[in-house]
Amino acid sequence: MANSNNNSGNPILESDVPEVVIQRLPLYVRVLTQFSSAGQEVISSEQLGTRLQMTPAQIRKDLSYFGRFGKQGRGYDVVVLESKLRSILGLDRTWNAAVIGMGRLGRAVVSYPGFAPEGFIVTAAFDASDDIVGKTISGFEVQSISQLKKTVVELDIKIGIVAVPVDHAQEVINDLVEAGIKSILNYAPLSPLVPDGVILRGIDPVLSLQSMTYYIS
Amino acid sequence: MANSNNNSGNPILESDVPEVVIQRLPLYVRVLTQFSSAGQEVISSEQLGTRLQMTPAQIRKDLSYFGRFGKQGRGYDVVVLESKLRSILGLDRTWNAAVIGMGRLGRAVVSYPGFAPEGFIVTAAFDASDDIVGKTISGFEVQSISQLKKTVVELDIKIGIVAVPVDHAQEVINDLVEAGIKSILNYAPLSPLVPDGVILRGIDPVLSLQSMTYYIS
DNA sequence: GTTTGTGAAGGATTTCACAGCA
DNA sequence: TGCTGTGAAATCCTTCACAAAC
């Protein structure tokens, strides 16, 4: 079973494209954007490989799962390839997200300026505590978790971002699943159980550090 | 980026233990801690597998790279196994870390309460801006990046945490490498180039989201 | 009876190497 | 000539299945 860098094992879903390949696609998009804004029009798998410290063959093979985007003897058109990859990943539209947990971390997440430019729009904020529900934080009126299902439907929310303390995280994730959410980004330091068909990614700096120390001890 | 999370690709290092295995070890440590504080004394690979949604065989194989920690017919002693794994990972000591970049993100990182209990001690804070250097933030007197090498040696800093804007990140990472740092946790949204022998992990929630949307589009 | 540890088998992913095209 | 796209080979990782241990 697959495990992202950080953590978060997660279930196999549809399609015959390996999960690892899907996870590399956003990297390609990112460097293509860089090259594009540096004015470069064409790029080879060799150049991409150098930039990402991976083999050109792997890049070509990855891309070949989705089509034939290059021209022999020349390489890939930077703008075209970026646009194709964005479309494959579903990044040619915006996605609404709800943040659950309005403590220190949740506040940082709702005010993080990196999501919106990439098309991820935080649309609602939730918390369990009566002290916070109803207050306005970073422009969001904080809602009770009991409102989750209703709001998810009304605002067409597709992504749940979990920023609650670890001892409530599994419960909140259950609520998200119950509300019909299929994609969850989890900041709490645990490996939650999710049913098949729900995609879970974890953000856990401690886990990353804990595997690095193996190599330096 | 492999990560990590979602992400963070990174170079092959010493040892014959697969990198993926090393990355799972912290997960085992984490659930063992949970079971231990729930009072459970013995655990089977079956139970661990259920908890982490992976096969018992994989857990046994992973552990077998490092020794024979279980007892047939019984399972693993929770406390003993946790302690062995911590020792293997180098988690039976503390590690000093420097945070570079004292903007919004860097401030959140230095005041994040999740590092110290796991033995990761933020010991110094750096920034490039003259407006901030010399000021005290969260108890740290912010130092100039020109002080990096000196401070890394003086305070025995082994880990660099990069929280600078993306357009300075590669430069700062070069400085860290130059200062002798071998482990870098990168919060900036790019895939930096690092020489062999330097371990890099990336924390990038956007990258995680961008690979999730593939499955929901 | 239960569960580990592990060779061997099976599957998945990466790399090779080259035909084919611009 | 230069570089892609891709079967085939090589490598890496996971799962199987069972002997050994408790």
Tab-separated table of C-alpha atoms (C1' of nucleotides) in Angstrom:
chain	number	residue	atom	x	y	z
A	1	MET	CA	0.000	0.000	0.000
A	2	ALA	CA	1.236	3.450	-0.870
A	3	ASN	CA	2.572	5.934	1.572
A	4	SER	CA	3.280	9.540	0.749
A	5	ASN	CA	6.601	11.016	1.760
A	6	ASN	CA	5.241	12.469	4.884
A	7	ASN	CA	2.786	9.740	5.811
A	8	SER	CA	-0.801	8.771	5.225
A	9	GLY	CA	-1.204	5.383	3.697
A	10	ASN	CA	-4.116	5.343	1.357
A	11	PRO	CA	-6.338	3.159	-0.685
A	12	ILE	CA	-5.955	2.176	-4.294
A	13	LEU	CA	-8.474	3.832	-6.514
A	14	GLU	CA	-9.725	3.480	-10.067
A	15	SER	CA	-7.461	3.772	-13.130
A	16	ASP	CA	-4.401	1.880	-14.189
A	17	VAL	CA	-1.989	4.728	-13.633
A	18	PRO	CA	0.258	4.038	-10.657
A	19	GLU	CA	-0.342	6.262	-7.657
A	20	VAL	CA	3.348	7.289	-7.580
A	21	VAL	CA	3.001	8.649	-11.076
A	22	ILE	CA	0.014	10.768	-10.089
A	23	GLN	CA	1.997	12.141	-7.197
A	24	ARG	CA	4.821	13.223	-9.461
A	25	LEU	CA	2.567	15.082	-11.875
A	26	PRO	CA	2.204	18.160	-9.642
A	27	LEU	CA	6.001	18.390	-9.509
A	28	TYR	CA	6.113	18.528	-13.269
A	29	VAL	CA	3.439	21.196	-13.293
A	30	ARG	CA	5.409	23.261	-10.842
A	31	VAL	CA	8.679	23.241	-12.719
A	32	LEU	CA	6.946	23.780	-16.035
A	33	THR	CA	5.397	26.906	-14.561
A	34	GLN	CA	8.852	28.049	-13.523
A	35	PHE	CA	10.366	27.438	-16.948
A	36	SER	CA	7.405	29.050	-18.617
A	37	SER	CA	7.669	32.241	-16.617
A	38	ALA	CA	11.405	32.252	-17.292
A	39	GLY	CA	10.423	32.494	-20.960
A	40	GLN	CA	11.475	29.022	-22.057
A	41	GLU	CA	9.218	27.584	-24.728
A	42	VAL	CA	10.474	24.047	-25.189
A	43	ILE	CA	11.914	21.579	-22.704
A	44	SER	CA	13.422	18.110	-22.949
A	45	SER	CA	12.932	15.227	-20.551
A	46	GLU	CA	16.649	15.560	-19.915
A	47	GLN	CA	16.252	19.134	-18.690
A	48	LEU	CA	13.246	18.277	-16.574
A	49	GLY	CA	15.154	15.351	-15.114
A	50	THR	CA	18.119	17.475	-14.204
A	51	ARG	CA	15.883	20.017	-12.540
A	52	LEU	CA	13.995	17.401	-10.521
A	53	GLN	CA	16.870	15.029	-9.906
A	54	MET	CA	15.242	12.128	-11.642
A	55	THR	CA	15.918	10.176	-14.825
A	56	PRO	CA	14.628	11.448	-18.181
A	57	ALA	CA	13.277	7.960	-18.875
A	58	GLN	CA	11.041	8.123	-15.839
A	59	ILE	CA	9.587	11.424	-16.905
A	60	ARG	CA	8.901	10.191	-20.428
A	61	LYS	CA	7.336	6.997	-19.097
A	62	ASP	CA	5.160	8.938	-16.654
A	63	LEU	CA	3.884	11.216	-19.378
A	64	SER	CA	3.275	8.297	-21.723
A	65	TYR	CA	0.475	7.069	-19.449
A	66	PHE	CA	-1.573	10.018	-20.610
A	67	GLY	CA	-0.637	10.647	-24.195
A	68	ARG	CA	2.095	11.719	-26.565
A	69	PHE	CA	2.883	15.265	-25.666
A	70	GLY	CA	6.371	15.688	-27.085
A	71	LYS	CA	7.954	16.081	-30.476
A	72	GLN	CA	10.930	13.906	-31.371
A	73	GLY	CA	14.117	15.788	-31.810
A	74	ARG	CA	12.691	18.791	-30.021
A	75	GLY	CA	11.092	18.093	-26.659
A	76	TYR	CA	7.903	19.323	-25.039
A	77	ASP	CA	6.186	22.645	-25.509
A	78	VAL	CA	6.314	24.049	-21.985
A	79	VAL	CA	2.969	25.821	-22.028
A	80	VAL	CA	1.116	23.001	-23.751
A	81	LEU	CA	2.487	20.332	-21.446
A	82	GLU	CA	1.700	22.338	-18.334
A	83	SER	CA	-1.829	22.860	-19.520
A	84	LYS	CA	-2.334	19.177	-20.378
A	85	LEU	CA	-1.055	18.095	-16.983
A	86	ARG	CA	-3.236	20.599	-15.168
A	87	SER	CA	-6.201	19.300	-17.040
A	88	ILE	CA	-5.339	15.666	-16.247
A	89	LEU	CA	-5.024	16.500	-12.552
A	90	GLY	CA	-8.236	18.498	-12.502
A	91	LEU	CA	-6.399	21.739	-11.818
A	92	ASP	CA	-8.133	23.641	-14.599
A	93	ARG	CA	-10.926	24.608	-12.218
A	94	THR	CA	-11.233	25.665	-8.588
A	95	TRP	CA	-11.980	23.437	-5.616
A	96	ASN	CA	-13.808	24.454	-2.470
A	97	ALA	CA	-12.422	23.307	0.850
A	98	ALA	CA	-13.599	23.383	4.447
A	99	VAL	CA	-11.196	23.754	7.341
A	100	ILE	CA	-12.151	21.992	10.540
A	101	GLY	CA	-10.565	23.168	13.760
A	102	MET	CA	-10.007	26.851	14.445
A	103	GLY	CA	-7.188	26.641	16.952
A	104	ARG	CA	-3.664	27.830	16.295
A	105	LEU	CA	-3.187	25.556	13.327
A	106	GLY	CA	-6.606	26.016	11.750
A	107	ARG	CA	-6.221	29.788	11.864
A	108	ALA	CA	-2.884	29.493	10.128
A	109	VAL	CA	-4.455	27.290	7.478
A	110	VAL	CA	-7.425	29.540	6.684
A	111	SER	CA	-5.133	32.527	6.352
A	112	TYR	CA	-2.436	30.696	4.385
A	113	PRO	CA	-2.035	32.639	1.164
A	114	GLY	CA	-0.736	29.680	-0.860
A	115	PHE	CA	-4.001	27.858	-1.493
A	116	ALA	CA	-6.141	30.313	-3.449
A	117	PRO	CA	-3.632	31.074	-6.229
A	118	GLU	CA	-3.552	27.337	-6.941
A	119	GLY	CA	-7.309	27.113	-7.105
A	120	PHE	CA	-8.035	25.751	-3.646
A	121	ILE	CA	-10.584	28.016	-2.037
A	122	VAL	CA	-11.309	27.795	1.653
A	123	THR	CA	-15.027	28.350	1.753
A	124	ALA	CA	-16.046	27.462	5.301
A	125	ALA	CA	-14.545	27.078	8.752
A	126	PHE	CA	-15.732	24.759	11.503
A	127	ASP	CA	-14.997	24.126	15.155
A	128	ALA	CA	-16.414	21.974	17.910
A	129	SER	CA	-16.132	24.544	20.684
A	130	ASP	CA	-19.143	26.667	21.603
A	131	ASP	CA	-16.747	29.446	22.548
A	132	ILE	CA	-15.626	29.830	18.964
A	133	VAL	CA	-18.679	28.877	16.923
A	134	GLY	CA	-20.383	32.034	15.684
A	135	LYS	CA	-17.250	34.170	15.977
A	136	THR	CA	-15.608	35.544	12.858
A	137	ILE	CA	-12.044	34.426	12.171
A	138	SER	CA	-10.148	35.658	9.120
A	139	GLY	CA	-13.432	36.596	7.525
A	140	PHE	CA	-15.173	33.281	8.180
A	141	GLU	CA	-18.086	32.876	10.495
A	142	VAL	CA	-17.092	29.737	12.335
A	143	GLN	CA	-19.743	27.036	12.117
A	144	SER	CA	-20.552	24.125	14.359
A	145	ILE	CA	-19.461	20.718	13.116
A	146	SER	CA	-23.114	19.721	13.237
A	147	GLN	CA	-23.586	22.012	10.229
A	148	LEU	CA	-20.986	20.114	8.202
A	149	LYS	CA	-23.225	18.034	5.967
A	150	LYS	CA	-25.560	20.891	5.159
A	151	THR	CA	-22.757	23.332	4.344
A	152	VAL	CA	-20.778	20.805	2.298
A	153	VAL	CA	-23.758	20.369	0.021
A	154	GLU	CA	-24.726	24.050	-0.131
A	155	LEU	CA	-21.236	25.305	-0.919
A	156	ASP	CA	-20.161	22.356	-3.066
A	157	ILE	CA	-17.210	21.601	-0.820
A	158	LYS	CA	-15.071	18.719	-2.095
A	159	ILE	CA	-12.078	18.845	0.242
A	160	GLY	CA	-11.846	18.678	4.028
A	161	ILE	CA	-8.793	20.032	5.801
A	162	VAL	CA	-8.442	18.646	9.313
A	163	ALA	CA	-6.689	20.892	11.813
A	164	VAL	CA	-8.148	19.659	15.101
A	165	PRO	CA	-6.193	18.253	18.056
A	166	VAL	CA	-5.107	14.665	17.595
A	167	ASP	CA	-7.633	13.245	20.032
A	168	HIS	CA	-10.572	14.562	18.012
A	169	ALA	CA	-9.172	13.951	14.561
A	170	GLN	CA	-10.553	10.477	13.866
A	171	GLU	CA	-13.994	11.618	14.959
A	172	VAL	CA	-13.894	14.689	12.718
A	173	ILE	CA	-12.679	12.572	9.811
A	174	ASN	CA	-15.615	10.245	10.356
A	175	ASP	CA	-17.901	13.274	10.240
A	176	LEU	CA	-16.333	14.431	6.969
A	177	VAL	CA	-16.775	11.011	5.418
A	178	GLU	CA	-20.341	10.944	6.654
A	179	ALA	CA	-20.870	14.338	5.031
A	180	GLY	CA	-19.794	12.888	1.697
A	181	ILE	CA	-16.264	14.308	1.510
A	182	LYS	CA	-13.935	12.136	-0.571
A	183	SER	CA	-10.656	14.037	-0.173
A	184	ILE	CA	-9.106	14.809	3.161
A	185	LEU	CA	-5.937	16.647	4.036
A	186	ASN	CA	-5.009	15.741	7.584
A	187	TYR	CA	-2.724	17.871	9.749
A	188	ALA	CA	-3.276	15.859	12.937
A	189	PRO	CA	-0.443	13.529	13.946
A	190	LEU	CA	-2.150	10.182	13.512
A	191	SER	CA	-2.945	7.697	10.760
A	192	PRO	CA	-6.707	7.833	10.579
A	193	LEU	CA	-8.848	4.991	9.320
A	194	VAL	CA	-10.884	5.856	6.250
A	195	PRO	CA	-13.163	3.744	4.098
A	196	ASP	CA	-12.207	2.733	0.581
A	197	GLY	CA	-12.804	5.460	-1.909
A	198	VAL	CA	-11.758	8.272	0.395
A	199	ILE	CA	-8.372	9.794	-0.388
A	200	LEU	CA	-6.321	10.868	2.539
A	201	ARG	CA	-3.068	12.796	2.607
A	202	GLY	CA	-1.220	13.699	5.754
A	203	ILE	CA	0.909	16.715	6.550
A	204	ASP	CA	3.172	15.853	9.437
A	205	PRO	CA	6.551	17.518	9.809
A	206	VAL	CA	7.442	15.381	12.821
A	207	LEU	CA	7.065	12.186	10.817
A	208	SER	CA	9.371	13.637	8.180
A	209	LEU	CA	11.970	14.552	10.766
A	210	GLN	CA	11.717	11.154	12.410
A	211	SER	CA	12.682	9.364	9.227
A	212	MET	CA	15.529	11.766	8.495
A	213	THR	CA	17.282	11.101	11.773
A	214	TYR	CA	17.835	7.493	10.733
A	215	TYR	CA	20.350	8.696	8.177
A	216	ILE	CA	22.224	11.075	10.431
A	217	SER	CA	22.501	8.995	13.609
B	1	MET	CA	9.427	14.924	-3.127
B	2	ALA	CA	8.161	11.464	-2.247
B	3	ASN	CA	5.858	13.101	1.209
B	4	SER	CA	5.105	13.562	1.615
B	5	ASN	CA	2.968	13.726	2.099
B	6	ASN	CA	2.529	13.681	0.492
B	7	ASN	CA	6.052	14.568	-1.615
B	8	SER	CA	9.853	15.241	-1.559
B	9	GLY	CA	11.983	13.021	-3.765
B	10	ASN	CA	15.421	12.410	-2.405
B	11	PRO	CA	18.737	10.763	-2.938
B	12	ILE	CA	19.722	7.247	-2.085
B	13	LEU	CA	21.859	6.929	0.981
B	14	GLU	CA	23.896	4.244	2.718
B	15	SER	CA	22.404	0.993	4.083
B	16	ASP	CA	20.495	-1.803	2.445
B	17	VAL	CA	17.195	-1.028	4.108
B	18	PRO	CA	14.738	0.392	1.593
B	19	GLU	CA	13.888	4.024	2.092
B	20	VAL	CA	10.152	3.224	2.159
B	21	VAL	CA	10.733	0.976	5.121
B	22	ILE	CA	12.517	3.736	7.026
B	23	GLN	CA	9.623	6.029	6.323
B	24	ARG	CA	7.147	3.593	7.812
B	25	LEU	CA	9.071	3.131	11.032
B	26	PRO	CA	7.855	6.406	12.559
B	27	LEU	CA	4.279	5.279	11.905
B	28	TYR	CA	4.924	2.143	13.895
B	29	VAL	CA	6.454	4.176	16.688
B	30	ARG	CA	3.417	6.399	16.792
B	31	VAL	CA	0.833	3.654	17.048
B	32	LEU	CA	2.925	1.714	19.523
B	33	THR	CA	2.938	4.793	21.733
B	34	GLN	CA	-0.842	4.921	21.462
B	35	PHE	CA	-1.278	1.258	22.363
B	36	SER	CA	1.224	1.582	25.153
B	37	SER	CA	-0.565	4.487	26.778
B	38	ALA	CA	-3.834	2.607	26.373
B	39	GLY	CA	-2.247	-0.012	28.611
B	40	GLN	CA	-1.759	-2.744	26.045
B	41	GLU	CA	1.381	-4.779	26.652
B	42	VAL	CA	1.560	-7.095	23.649
B	43	ILE	CA	0.581	-6.549	20.028
B	44	SER	CA	0.496	-8.742	16.925
B	45	SER	CA	1.429	-7.762	13.401
B	46	GLU	CA	-2.227	-8.422	12.607
B	47	GLN	CA	-3.367	-5.763	15.068
B	48	LEU	CA	-0.787	-3.267	13.900
B	49	GLY	CA	-1.805	-3.949	10.327
B	50	THR	CA	-5.454	-3.338	11.045
B	51	ARG	CA	-4.642	-0.088	12.788
B	52	LEU	CA	-2.450	1.174	9.959
B	53	GLN	CA	-4.370	-0.327	7.058
B	54	MET	CA	-1.494	-2.408	5.832
B	55	THR	CA	-0.744	-6.127	5.674
B	56	PRO	CA	0.694	-7.952	8.697
B	57	ALA	CA	3.299	-9.486	6.400
B	58	GLN	CA	4.620	-6.104	5.459
B	59	ILE	CA	5.017	-5.095	9.065
B	60	ARG	CA	6.847	-8.301	9.931
B	61	LYS	CA	9.100	-7.956	6.903
B	62	ASP	CA	9.869	-4.338	7.744
B	63	LEU	CA	10.822	-5.223	11.297
B	64	SER	CA	12.893	-8.179	10.133
B	65	TYR	CA	15.386	-5.789	8.537
B	66	PHE	CA	16.488	-4.807	12.006
B	67	GLY	CA	16.172	-7.901	14.142
B	68	ARG	CA	13.809	-10.391	15.686
B	69	PHE	CA	11.665	-8.451	18.062
B	70	GLY	CA	8.634	-10.697	18.417
B	71	LYS	CA	7.742	-13.961	20.107
B	72	GLN	CA	5.953	-16.650	18.112
B	73	GLY	CA	2.460	-17.358	19.275
B	74	ARG	CA	2.376	-14.091	21.187
B	75	GLY	CA	3.386	-11.022	19.237
B	76	TYR	CA	5.518	-8.012	20.129
B	77	ASP	CA	6.031	-6.414	23.508
B	78	VAL	CA	4.675	-2.932	22.886
B	79	VAL	CA	7.120	-1.053	25.073
B	80	VAL	CA	10.162	-3.007	23.949
B	81	LEU	CA	9.356	-2.675	20.263
B	82	GLU	CA	8.718	1.045	20.547
B	83	SER	CA	12.008	1.515	22.286
B	84	LYS	CA	13.931	-0.563	19.729
B	85	LEU	CA	12.424	1.375	16.860
B	86	ARG	CA	13.164	4.705	18.500
B	87	SER	CA	16.720	3.635	18.936
B	88	ILE	CA	17.017	2.493	15.313
B	89	LEU	CA	15.661	5.821	14.095
B	90	GLY	CA	17.890	7.822	16.407
B	91	LEU	CA	14.947	9.079	18.403
B	92	ASP	CA	16.437	8.147	21.752
B	93	ARG	CA	18.165	11.514	21.941
B	94	THR	CA	17.314	15.115	21.091
B	95	TRP	CA	18.155	16.949	17.878
B	96	ASN	CA	18.807	20.649	17.535
B	97	ALA	CA	17.245	22.474	14.633
B	98	ALA	CA	17.552	25.937	13.136
B	99	VAL	CA	14.619	27.685	11.508
B	100	ILE	CA	15.448	29.982	8.622
B	101	GLY	CA	12.906	32.602	7.664
B	102	MET	CA	10.975	34.520	10.293
B	103	GLY	CA	7.945	35.529	8.291
B	104	ARG	CA	4.459	34.260	8.884
B	105	LEU	CA	5.425	30.648	8.361
B	106	GLY	CA	8.715	30.704	10.253
B	107	ARG	CA	7.036	32.244	13.278
B	108	ALA	CA	4.431	29.495	13.208
B	109	VAL	CA	7.192	26.900	13.007
B	110	VAL	CA	9.281	28.212	15.908
B	111	SER	CA	6.222	28.370	18.106
B	112	TYR	CA	4.796	25.018	17.006
B	113	PRO	CA	4.438	22.961	20.174
B	114	GLY	CA	4.702	19.587	18.441
B	115	PHE	CA	8.454	19.446	17.902
B	116	ALA	CA	9.957	19.572	21.391
B	117	PRO	CA	7.991	16.672	22.885
B	118	GLU	CA	9.368	14.503	20.088
B	119	GLY	CA	12.912	15.582	20.759
B	120	PHE	CA	13.319	18.177	18.019
B	121	ILE	CA	14.522	21.362	19.649
B	122	VAL	CA	14.492	24.610	17.765
B	123	THR	CA	17.686	26.242	18.951
B	124	ALA	CA	18.179	29.196	16.647
B	125	ALA	CA	16.228	31.422	14.285
B	126	PHE	CA	17.551	33.187	11.200
B	127	ASP	CA	16.336	35.726	8.693
B	128	ALA	CA	17.816	37.650	5.790
B	129	SER	CA	16.076	40.948	6.494
B	130	ASP	CA	17.907	43.649	8.443
B	131	ASP	CA	14.536	44.775	9.801
B	132	ILE	CA	14.132	41.519	11.678
B	133	VAL	CA	17.674	40.469	12.552
B	134	GLY	CA	18.378	41.354	16.159
B	135	LYS	CA	14.720	41.378	17.164
B	136	THR	CA	13.385	38.754	19.550
B	137	ILE	CA	10.673	36.451	18.225
B	138	SER	CA	9.145	33.750	20.395
B	139	GLY	CA	12.144	33.935	22.662
B	140	PHE	CA	14.754	33.742	19.896
B	141	GLU	CA	17.082	36.529	19.010
B	142	VAL	CA	16.881	36.420	15.232
B	143	GLN	CA	20.305	36.056	13.631
B	144	SER	CA	21.588	37.009	10.232
B	145	ILE	CA	22.038	34.170	7.770
B	146	SER	CA	25.703	35.143	7.621
B	147	GLN	CA	25.959	33.738	11.155
B	148	LEU	CA	24.667	30.327	10.036
B	149	LYS	CA	27.900	28.376	9.878
B	150	LYS	CA	29.202	29.689	13.181
B	151	THR	CA	25.958	29.040	15.042
B	152	VAL	CA	25.455	25.582	13.537
B	153	VAL	CA	28.812	24.544	14.941
B	154	GLU	CA	28.441	26.278	18.297
B	155	LEU	CA	24.991	24.920	19.033
B	156	ASP	CA	25.464	21.503	17.399
B	157	ILE	CA	22.569	22.043	15.023
B	158	LYS	CA	21.882	19.037	12.805
B	159	ILE	CA	18.619	19.987	11.115
B	160	GLY	CA	17.679	23.016	9.035
B	161	ILE	CA	14.052	24.008	8.657
B	162	VAL	CA	13.476	26.246	5.665
B	163	ALA	CA	10.572	28.668	5.928
B	164	VAL	CA	11.644	31.426	3.555
B	165	PRO	CA	9.741	32.635	0.481
B	166	VAL	CA	10.104	30.382	-2.523
B	167	ASP	CA	12.398	32.739	-4.408
B	168	HIS	CA	15.048	32.603	-1.690
B	169	ALA	CA	14.700	28.968	-0.766
B	170	GLN	CA	17.326	27.420	-3.038
B	171	GLU	CA	19.833	30.020	-1.918
B	172	VAL	CA	19.138	29.378	1.754
B	173	ILE	CA	19.376	25.639	1.183
B	174	ASN	CA	22.762	26.152	-0.437
B	175	ASP	CA	23.809	28.112	2.649
B	176	LEU	CA	22.646	25.295	4.920
B	177	VAL	CA	24.576	22.720	2.920
B	178	GLU	CA	27.599	24.981	2.982
B	179	ALA	CA	27.237	25.226	6.760
B	180	GLY	CA	27.443	21.443	6.990
B	181	ILE	CA	23.770	20.640	7.535
B	182	LYS	CA	22.831	17.173	6.283
B	183	SER	CA	19.076	17.145	6.990
B	184	ILE	CA	16.703	19.726	5.653
B	185	LEU	CA	12.989	20.111	6.101
B	186	ASN	CA	11.719	22.393	3.374
B	187	TYR	CA	8.439	24.294	3.623
B	188	ALA	CA	8.976	26.307	0.446
B	189	PRO	CA	6.996	25.216	-2.618
B	190	LEU	CA	9.832	24.052	-4.853
B	191	SER	CA	11.990	20.991	-5.380
B	192	PRO	CA	15.423	22.217	-4.403
B	193	LEU	CA	18.624	20.727	-5.719
B	194	VAL	CA	20.813	19.237	-3.031
B	195	PRO	CA	24.083	17.349	-3.275
B	196	ASP	CA	24.291	13.642	-2.561
B	197	GLY	CA	24.406	12.882	1.115
B	198	VAL	CA	21.983	15.617	2.086
B	199	ILE	CA	18.524	14.404	3.063
B	200	LEU	CA	15.657	16.594	2.074
B	201	ARG	CA	11.998	16.308	2.992
B	202	GLY	CA	9.343	18.684	1.789
B	203	ILE	CA	6.192	19.847	3.482
B	204	ASP	CA	3.822	21.104	0.847
B	205	PRO	CA	0.074	20.929	1.340
B	206	VAL	CA	-0.613	22.255	-2.147
B	207	LEU	CA	1.269	19.381	-3.736
B	208	SER	CA	-0.806	16.954	-1.695
B	209	LEU	CA	-4.031	18.615	-2.762
B	210	GLN	CA	-2.949	18.667	-6.388
B	211	SER	CA	-2.559	14.915	-6.513
B	212	MET	CA	-5.858	14.304	-4.716
B	213	THR	CA	-7.893	16.170	-7.282
B	214	TYR	CA	-6.927	13.619	-9.923
B	215	TYR	CA	-9.119	11.103	-8.150
B	216	ILE	CA	-12.127	13.341	-7.681
B	217	SER	CA	-12.292	15.049	-11.053
C	1	DG	C1'	-3.516	-23.036	18.969
C	2	DT	C1'	-1.223	-18.700	17.756
C	3	DT	C1'	1.956	-15.761	15.622
C	4	DT	C1'	6.670	-14.774	14.178
C	5	DG	C1'	10.481	-14.671	10.673
C	6	DT	C1'	11.673	-15.529	6.096
C	7	DG	C1'	12.805	-17.691	1.578
C	8	DA	C1'	10.384	-17.784	-2.645
C	9	DA	C1'	6.862	-15.981	-5.699
C	10	DG	C1'	4.538	-12.406	-7.482
C	11	DG	C1'	3.716	-7.656	-8.682
C	12	DA	C1'	4.982	-3.005	-9.402
C	13	DT	C1'	8.102	0.474	-10.802
C	14	DT	C1'	12.233	2.048	-12.893
C	15	DT	C1'	15.695	1.925	-16.259
C	16	DC	C1'	17.517	0.422	-20.608
C	17	DA	C1'	18.040	0.766	-25.259
C	18	DC	C1'	16.511	1.599	-29.602
C	19	DA	C1'	13.082	2.259	-33.516
C	20	DG	C1'	10.906	6.044	-35.371
C	21	DC	C1'	10.087	10.704	-36.281
C	22	DA	C1'	11.115	15.804	-36.773
D	1	DT	C1'	21.227	14.951	-35.497
D	2	DG	C1'	18.334	15.080	-31.337
D	3	DC	C1'	14.868	13.550	-28.644
D	4	DT	C1'	10.467	11.084	-27.870
D	5	DG	C1'	7.705	6.898	-26.896
D	6	DT	C1'	7.867	2.272	-25.536
D	7	DG	C1'	8.535	-2.798	-25.307
D	8	DA	C1'	11.776	-5.583	-22.736
D	9	DA	C1'	14.955	-6.134	-18.916
D	10	DA	C1'	16.239	-5.135	-14.528
D	11	DT	C1'	15.340	-3.765	-10.059
D	12	DC	C1'	12.700	-2.982	-6.141
D	13	DC	C1'	8.914	-3.956	-3.007
D	14	DT	C1'	5.037	-6.635	-1.300
D	15	DT	C1'	2.658	-10.724	-0.390
D	16	DC	C1'	2.482	-15.646	0.178
D	17	DA	C1'	2.917	-19.590	2.692
D	18	DC	C1'	4.970	-22.413	5.951
D	19	DA	C1'	8.554	-24.176	9.301
D	20	DA	C1'	9.828	-23.022	13.771
D	21	DA	C1'	8.867	-21.265	18.387
D	22	DC	C1'	6.079	-20.345	22.206
